[in-house]
Amino acid sequence: MKLKDFCLYFIFLFSTTACIAQYNLSGKVINQNTNHPIPQAEVYNRTTDKLIKTDDKGEFVFTNLKPGKYTLEFLSDQFDIATIEVAIASSSQQITVQMKPLLIQLSEVIIEDRRNEVLGLTRLKDIEGTSIYAGKKTEVVVLNKQMGNMAANNARQVFSQVVGLNIYESNDGGLQLNIGGRGLDPNRSAYFNVRQNNYDISADILGYPESYYTPPAEGLDRIEVVRGAASLQYGPQFGGLVNFKMKTPVSNKKMEVTTRQTFGSYNFITNFTSLSGTVGKFSYYTYYNYKQGDGFQPNSEFKSHNYFGNFNYQFTERTSLSLDYTYFTYLAKQPGGLSDTMFEENPMQSNRKRNWFEVNWNLMTLKFKHKFNSSTDLSFNLFGLYAQRNTVGYRSNRVSDADTPGTVRDLITGKFSNWGFETKLLHRYNFFGNKNAFVLGAKYYDAHNTAKQGPGSSGSDANFNYATDEFPYYKNQSDYTYPNKNIALFGENIFKITSKFTITPGIRFEYIDTKAIGSYRTINLDFAGNVILDETTNENKNLSRSFVLLGTGLSYKPVDGLEFYTNFSQNYRSITFNDLRIIEPSYVIDKNLSDEKGYTFDGGIRGKISNKINYDISAFGLAYNDRIGQIITRYNEIFPESEDERPVKYRTNVGDAFMYGLEFFTNVSLQKTFFNEQNENYNWNIFVNAAFTKSKYTKSRLSGIVGNEVEFIPLVNLKTGMSFGYKKFMSNLQLTYLSDQYTDATNAPLDVKNQNGIIGQIPSYHIMDLSFSYIFTKSIKLETGINNLTDNKYFTRRATGYPGPGIIPSAPRTYYATLQLQF
Amino acid sequence: MRAANALFFLFKISTLNTTFMKKLILFFSFTILLTSCSSDSSQGQSDQYDRGTMLQNWANNLIVPAIQNYDQKLAALKTATVNFTSEPTTSGLEDLRSAWFEAYKAYQYSAMYNIGKAEELQFTKFCNTYPTNTTLITTKIGNGDVTLEGPGNDVAQGFPALDYLLFGLSDTDVLSFYTENALANNYKSYLTAVVDKLVNLNSAVLNDWNGSFKNTFISKTDNSATGSVNKMVNAYVQYFERDVRTGKVGIPAGRFSTAPLPEKVEGFYSKVYSRELLLNGLQASWDFFNGKHFNATTKGPSLASYLDFLKTQGYGSDSETPLSEVMDNQYSQAYTAIMDMQENLYQQVLTDNNKMLTAYDKMQRNVTYMKTDMMSAMSISVDYVDTDGD
């Protein structure tokens, strides 16, 4: 290219960029028959991916548009969808749009469906708010489309369309969410970055990433899941991100009250009442949720209270401030775990009458959003948590032994108090004629958490006070404080190479300072239980490290409705408190203990086939390296200056594993496929959600492990369902199937004579769930259903500690009915 | 490569015009892709050692004979008890004491097999928890209480209780407790109850071994945490570390406390048997290691031969020697160190505790060989540790 051409090219480039003027596209939406304006109609600008609503006069306006062609879609209940193409050349445009009223009454369900289709709500768009999702494997659960026992947060029904999730089920009315996938431990969803309205809700995002609080499904609008190679913007946990988006305030009413009352088997009673509305610039969504139940095993009662408030003030069109407050408390009795023998005998039994679990969660966020102009958005989020988690009970490894009343219990109490802020800036810019965008962000997190263990009282009640007077020589006594600091800087940029092809690289810099300060008591007993030694050892550990993580995503959209995507990201899992905690002298922690690191790779195709079939097929690979575990080695191997050869338990990075598989999801509208009619009265859908996963330990300091399969990975993880609706009636049948999975690295098989139940395979299981809903009027809706239709006896989990240890059985056939009133 | 081809194939399909058939093709092509990609899953890497034959050797030649022998000694103990309680005499007491000692020595061999029924019944806890709680025994006898069930009663029964009842009631005149003492009948009843409990516990264990358990034990040849070899090795290591090293030597010598605790030896009241019991315990562990048939000289496959099969060498300066030889030698050194002490280990602690400490160190070395070298060579992990909470 000659210099002259080069100069001309640049002049041309500058002139086009200099000449970009901004125009408005405004209009009025009216009823074709009556010419009356249609207020609150949704206007979706498909070209700029913006959604607005018409005001009371039926008017709308899109500002700051460049010359070009724009496709607008208009949605309103009881009207046909209208699609208009508008061209903007050199001046603002004003149009009038006529919408034709429908001849038949559409049911709520069909209206929602229609809206979801037009807005393509089942997957995250490339840019949402101040987040970039281009090229990533994302799934969105739209709650009002899911059918099932929402009051009980039945995870296998709520997450039925999220592929490859391994879900632990338990007895507590859905108070805790235990999801994993791709071989990651489902316990308390610790491998996901779990957020609510974009802020963290776990106990300590690095040191104790367990989710004791889960938002109730009844208060959710949608759940966004971004898989493993997820989002360096959030924190590269191996599992990815799960973001619970609460319902947003109703915009056309001052107060809308929704109340839902549920009754279910085993005295399951819940009430969910929400208030939602907008008054001028102020809008709010708040709810109160009460749950109680007896549980299907003896000794498993629970009671919970949850309050949530979201209050927003819209200063101007561009600036808003919102405050979220969540209060969650519950007390649950724990029936304990079973051995294999006990499970075969009677899966509903319980031999633990004195085990209790209590949680108290206070979460507050202040969020500030500002839109500088149509290209630049800023969000600033300040959050804080003050929470407690206490557990008391008899938790011996001898699962089949009954607990003896009047003896000591084990008590663990934890307090979590932390605060932080996260700020993100999203800027769209033009580069060589294409629209790119970048996100830059920073996060600061300061945690001060404590964990104490000691003797619990000899009674049977939910007493969470230490009984050190009664049992001064209780064997496990320790008291630790974990001050943690974390600073992260991250950035991601979408490069639109052509209109069809984008590359999104990202980078995250992380500085983590983990401390463990505390002490443990060494109490030696002779064989008759007499104390022969009692001394306290102090510990002070400090691990400070910083590193950079990279990732990138590619997306190719050859035609509308089809996308090839692939992405790669480095992941890590921070050293947790438990990794740093010493409770007896035979433990030594590697002073060079490093976080678990790895990477995830996703690649697949997704799209829609003529509005009838929605699909996402991908392959993934997950390398999970530097897994933290324990090996037995000589003391002088760790400390060569010493001559002491005694064996010690050395906590260090023990090995690497690799997981890979295929994830397949499709949702087919059968009524459109077979009948090809625009009959809006019927709705007939089928979905298949299947994951095939394999794994291997590739390196290990423990012998006999290399080549073994990784735990918690069923080869087949299948959820499939069919829903059928006619006018105001909807029904849904779902089948879940998981094949055998191991629960430990030695791949111990199933052993029905096993006395402890902690080790062994989880045999394959299948469950059927049936649910119905009927809308009487816009204000009254009834939901009902049966979970575990065929009354299967199965379990999804073997616990190594609380809430077992042992096998945690799953629920038998249960029924539920919910009545919803909305006014 | 296959994945890339599949994705390309799918792209081609997606441009076809049929709709539902397309979905079926997509689904089936994936099933085919999966089956062609799947490889043999490896279920717990294991070496090629013939575990079955080793398990048979253990069950038939070591375990069941040891338990049967113990059973016979218990029968003799029972007979001596019946004789003594029906007519308490000095010679009867002598016979009873002998029978007790013989049974106690035989127990050291069978106590190692803490698996199956023995594990379920908490066999060692109820047979041999010491130091025994003399206050509790006295109270129970005072109340005529002969209940021995329940965890709180482990300190009031078993061999240590008999040790007290036969040797510890008095320095000079034990017999009087069974003749002239106002509570003589209670003493006799309690004595009988303790002996009966020992007999019953072992009957249950022996019946299980003679019943279905032996076949189950021999058939579970896999190398996972629930396989027989894994469980037996854990039992073997735990017996040596805890029962022999810690209980008989470590605690009395003061390794687990700030000062020596001589009164916590095994056989405290009878005094002169403590070293002999320790030697029996050591020998039981040593014989098992070498696969030596119970009460015979033949050796069969066991841990020593397994280590030889794996070609495991010793540690550090012993790296030219097979580990089996190093460990055998270490047992021998421990034996010598124990023989260097007097028969009354209580006195030993008081007069020259260093010899106890030396014996402890010799055994400790072997514990290290077992836990760090042997178990990792065999791909077995230690399982007798309690999990701690959350």
mmCIF file with all atom_site columns, N, CA, C and O in Angstrom, chain A residues 606-625:
data_model
loop_
_atom_site.group_PDB
_atom_site.id
_atom_site.type_symbol
_atom_site.label_atom_id
_atom_site.label_alt_id
_atom_site.label_comp_id
_atom_site.label_asym_id
_atom_site.label_entity_id
_atom_site.label_seq_id
_atom_site.pdbx_PDB_ins_code
_atom_site.Cartn_x
_atom_site.Cartn_y
_atom_site.Cartn_z
_atom_site.occupancy
_atom_site.B_iso_or_equiv
_atom_site.pdbx_formal_charge
_atom_site.auth_seq_id
_atom_site.auth_comp_id
_atom_site.auth_asym_id
_atom_site.auth_atom_id
_atom_site.pdbx_PDB_model_num
ATOM 1  N N  . ARG A 1 606 ? -24.237 -22.976 19.085 1.00 0.00 ? 606 ARG A N  1
ATOM 2  C CA . ARG A 1 606 ? -25.548 -22.770 19.670 1.00 0.00 ? 606 ARG A CA 1
ATOM 3  C C  . ARG A 1 606 ? -26.373 -21.913 18.725 1.00 0.00 ? 606 ARG A C  1
ATOM 4  O O  . ARG A 1 606 ? -25.829 -21.199 17.891 1.00 0.00 ? 606 ARG A O  1
ATOM 5  N N  . GLY A 1 607 ? -27.654 -21.983 18.907 1.00 0.00 ? 607 GLY A N  1
ATOM 6  C CA . GLY A 1 607 ? -28.495 -21.137 18.059 1.00 0.00 ? 607 GLY A CA 1
ATOM 7  C C  . GLY A 1 607 ? -29.929 -21.577 18.049 1.00 0.00 ? 607 GLY A C  1
ATOM 8  O O  . GLY A 1 607 ? -30.360 -22.377 18.884 1.00 0.00 ? 607 GLY A O  1
ATOM 9  N N  . LYS A 1 608 ? -30.628 -21.022 17.106 1.00 0.00 ? 608 LYS A N  1
ATOM 10 C CA . LYS A 1 608 ? -32.048 -21.346 16.972 1.00 0.00 ? 608 LYS A CA 1
ATOM 11 C C  . LYS A 1 608 ? -32.291 -21.825 15.559 1.00 0.00 ? 608 LYS A C  1
ATOM 12 O O  . LYS A 1 608 ? -31.660 -21.332 14.613 1.00 0.00 ? 608 LYS A O  1
ATOM 13 N N  . ILE A 1 609 ? -33.203 -22.774 15.427 1.00 0.00 ? 609 ILE A N  1
ATOM 14 C CA . ILE A 1 609 ? -33.570 -23.194 14.082 1.00 0.00 ? 609 ILE A CA 1
ATOM 15 C C  . ILE A 1 609 ? -35.016 -22.802 13.886 1.00 0.00 ? 609 ILE A C  1
ATOM 16 O O  . ILE A 1 609 ? -35.908 -23.377 14.510 1.00 0.00 ? 609 ILE A O  1
ATOM 17 N N  . SER A 1 610 ? -35.224 -21.840 13.039 1.00 0.00 ? 610 SER A N  1
ATOM 18 C CA . SER A 1 610 ? -36.535 -21.294 12.693 1.00 0.00 ? 610 SER A CA 1
ATOM 19 C C  . SER A 1 610 ? -37.505 -21.203 13.856 1.00 0.00 ? 610 SER A C  1
ATOM 20 O O  . SER A 1 610 ? -38.620 -21.686 13.763 1.00 0.00 ? 610 SER A O  1
ATOM 21 N N  . ASN A 1 611 ? -37.077 -20.621 14.952 1.00 0.00 ? 611 ASN A N  1
ATOM 22 C CA . ASN A 1 611 ? -37.989 -20.398 16.086 1.00 0.00 ? 611 ASN A CA 1
ATOM 23 C C  . ASN A 1 611 ? -38.610 -21.648 16.670 1.00 0.00 ? 611 ASN A C  1
ATOM 24 O O  . ASN A 1 611 ? -39.540 -21.575 17.451 1.00 0.00 ? 611 ASN A O  1
ATOM 25 N N  . LYS A 1 612 ? -38.151 -22.812 16.242 1.00 0.00 ? 612 LYS A N  1
ATOM 26 C CA . LYS A 1 612 ? -38.751 -24.036 16.766 1.00 0.00 ? 612 LYS A CA 1
ATOM 27 C C  . LYS A 1 612 ? -37.793 -24.788 17.676 1.00 0.00 ? 612 LYS A C  1
ATOM 28 O O  . LYS A 1 612 ? -38.203 -25.428 18.630 1.00 0.00 ? 612 LYS A O  1
ATOM 29 N N  . ILE A 1 613 ? -36.537 -24.723 17.297 1.00 0.00 ? 613 ILE A N  1
ATOM 30 C CA . ILE A 1 613 ? -35.549 -25.482 18.059 1.00 0.00 ? 613 ILE A CA 1
ATOM 31 C C  . ILE A 1 613 ? -34.458 -24.533 18.568 1.00 0.00 ? 613 ILE A C  1
ATOM 32 O O  . ILE A 1 613 ? -33.942 -23.717 17.826 1.00 0.00 ? 613 ILE A O  1
ATOM 33 N N  . ASN A 1 614 ? -34.159 -24.698 19.826 1.00 0.00 ? 614 ASN A N  1
ATOM 34 C CA . ASN A 1 614 ? -33.140 -23.906 20.480 1.00 0.00 ? 614 ASN A CA 1
ATOM 35 C C  . ASN A 1 614 ? -32.072 -24.906 20.918 1.00 0.00 ? 614 ASN A C  1
ATOM 36 O O  . ASN A 1 614 ? -32.419 -25.910 21.519 1.00 0.00 ? 614 ASN A O  1
ATOM 37 N N  . TYR A 1 615 ? -30.808 -24.696 20.616 1.00 0.00 ? 615 TYR A N  1
ATOM 38 C CA . TYR A 1 615 ? -29.841 -25.722 21.001 1.00 0.00 ? 615 TYR A CA 1
ATOM 39 C C  . TYR A 1 615 ? -28.491 -25.126 21.385 1.00 0.00 ? 615 TYR A C  1
ATOM 40 O O  . TYR A 1 615 ? -28.169 -23.989 21.041 1.00 0.00 ? 615 TYR A O  1
ATOM 41 N N  . ASP A 1 616 ? -27.738 -25.903 22.113 1.00 0.00 ? 616 ASP A N  1
ATOM 42 C CA . ASP A 1 616 ? -26.382 -25.515 22.496 1.00 0.00 ? 616 ASP A CA 1
ATOM 43 C C  . ASP A 1 616 ? -25.616 -26.815 22.687 1.00 0.00 ? 616 ASP A C  1
ATOM 44 O O  . ASP A 1 616 ? -25.954 -27.609 23.545 1.00 0.00 ? 616 ASP A O  1
ATOM 45 N N  . ILE A 1 617 ? -24.652 -27.049 21.843 1.00 0.00 ? 617 ILE A N  1
ATOM 46 C CA . ILE A 1 617 ? -23.870 -28.288 21.939 1.00 0.00 ? 617 ILE A CA 1
ATOM 47 C C  . ILE A 1 617 ? -22.416 -27.896 22.092 1.00 0.00 ? 617 ILE A C  1
ATOM 48 O O  . ILE A 1 617 ? -21.905 -27.125 21.282 1.00 0.00 ? 617 ILE A O  1
ATOM 49 N N  . SER A 1 618 ? -21.771 -28.391 23.103 1.00 0.00 ? 618 SER A N  1
ATOM 50 C CA . SER A 1 618 ? -20.372 -28.015 23.252 1.00 0.00 ? 618 SER A CA 1
ATOM 51 C C  . SER A 1 618 ? -19.564 -29.124 23.874 1.00 0.00 ? 618 SER A C  1
ATOM 52 O O  . SER A 1 618 ? -20.108 -30.044 24.478 1.00 0.00 ? 618 SER A O  1
ATOM 53 N N  . ALA A 1 619 ? -18.261 -29.005 23.693 1.00 0.00 ? 619 ALA A N  1
ATOM 54 C CA . ALA A 1 619 ? -17.331 -29.916 24.342 1.00 0.00 ? 619 ALA A CA 1
ATOM 55 C C  . ALA A 1 619 ? -16.515 -29.081 25.310 1.00 0.00 ? 619 ALA A C  1
ATOM 56 O O  . ALA A 1 619 ? -16.337 -27.883 25.092 1.00 0.00 ? 619 ALA A O  1
ATOM 57 N N  . PHE A 1 620 ? -16.064 -29.692 26.375 1.00 0.00 ? 620 PHE A N  1
ATOM 58 C CA . PHE A 1 620 ? -15.255 -28.919 27.303 1.00 0.00 ? 620 PHE A CA 1
ATOM 59 C C  . PHE A 1 620 ? -14.099 -29.759 27.808 1.00 0.00 ? 620 PHE A C  1
ATOM 60 O O  . PHE A 1 620 ? -14.140 -30.994 27.790 1.00 0.00 ? 620 PHE A O  1
ATOM 61 N N  . GLY A 1 621 ? -13.102 -29.052 28.286 1.00 0.00 ? 621 GLY A N  1
ATOM 62 C CA . GLY A 1 621 ? -11.985 -29.726 28.963 1.00 0.00 ? 621 GLY A CA 1
ATOM 63 C C  . GLY A 1 621 ? -11.642 -28.881 30.167 1.00 0.00 ? 621 GLY A C  1
ATOM 64 O O  . GLY A 1 621 ? -11.627 -27.662 30.089 1.00 0.00 ? 621 GLY A O  1
ATOM 65 N N  . LEU A 1 622 ? -11.407 -29.520 31.286 1.00 0.00 ? 622 LEU A N  1
ATOM 66 C CA . LEU A 1 622 ? -11.103 -28.780 32.499 1.00 0.00 ? 622 LEU A CA 1
ATOM 67 C C  . LEU A 1 622 ? -9.875  -29.416 33.114 1.00 0.00 ? 622 LEU A C  1
ATOM 68 O O  . LEU A 1 622 ? -9.885  -30.598 33.446 1.00 0.00 ? 622 LEU A O  1
ATOM 69 N N  . ALA A 1 623 ? -8.818  -28.643 33.236 1.00 0.00 ? 623 ALA A N  1
ATOM 70 C CA . ALA A 1 623 ? -7.621  -29.164 33.880 1.00 0.00 ? 623 ALA A CA 1
ATOM 71 C C  . ALA A 1 623 ? -7.572  -28.597 35.282 1.00 0.00 ? 623 ALA A C  1
ATOM 72 O O  . ALA A 1 623 ? -7.582  -27.384 35.460 1.00 0.00 ? 623 ALA A O  1
ATOM 73 N N  . TYR A 1 624 ? -7.559  -29.479 36.253 1.00 0.00 ? 624 TYR A N  1
ATOM 74 C CA . TYR A 1 624 ? -7.604  -29.046 37.650 1.00 0.00 ? 624 TYR A CA 1
ATOM 75 C C  . TYR A 1 624 ? -6.297  -29.486 38.281 1.00 0.00 ? 624 TYR A C  1
ATOM 76 O O  . TYR A 1 624 ? -6.114  -30.651 38.601 1.00 0.00 ? 624 TYR A O  1
ATOM 77 N N  . ASN A 1 625 ? -5.398  -28.536 38.401 1.00 0.00 ? 625 ASN A N  1
ATOM 78 C CA . ASN A 1 625 ? -4.054  -28.871 38.850 1.00 0.00 ? 625 ASN A CA 1
ATOM 79 C C  . ASN A 1 625 ? -3.776  -28.391 40.259 1.00 0.00 ? 625 ASN A C  1
ATOM 80 O O  . ASN A 1 625 ? -4.482  -27.534 40.781 1.00 0.00 ? 625 ASN A O  1
#
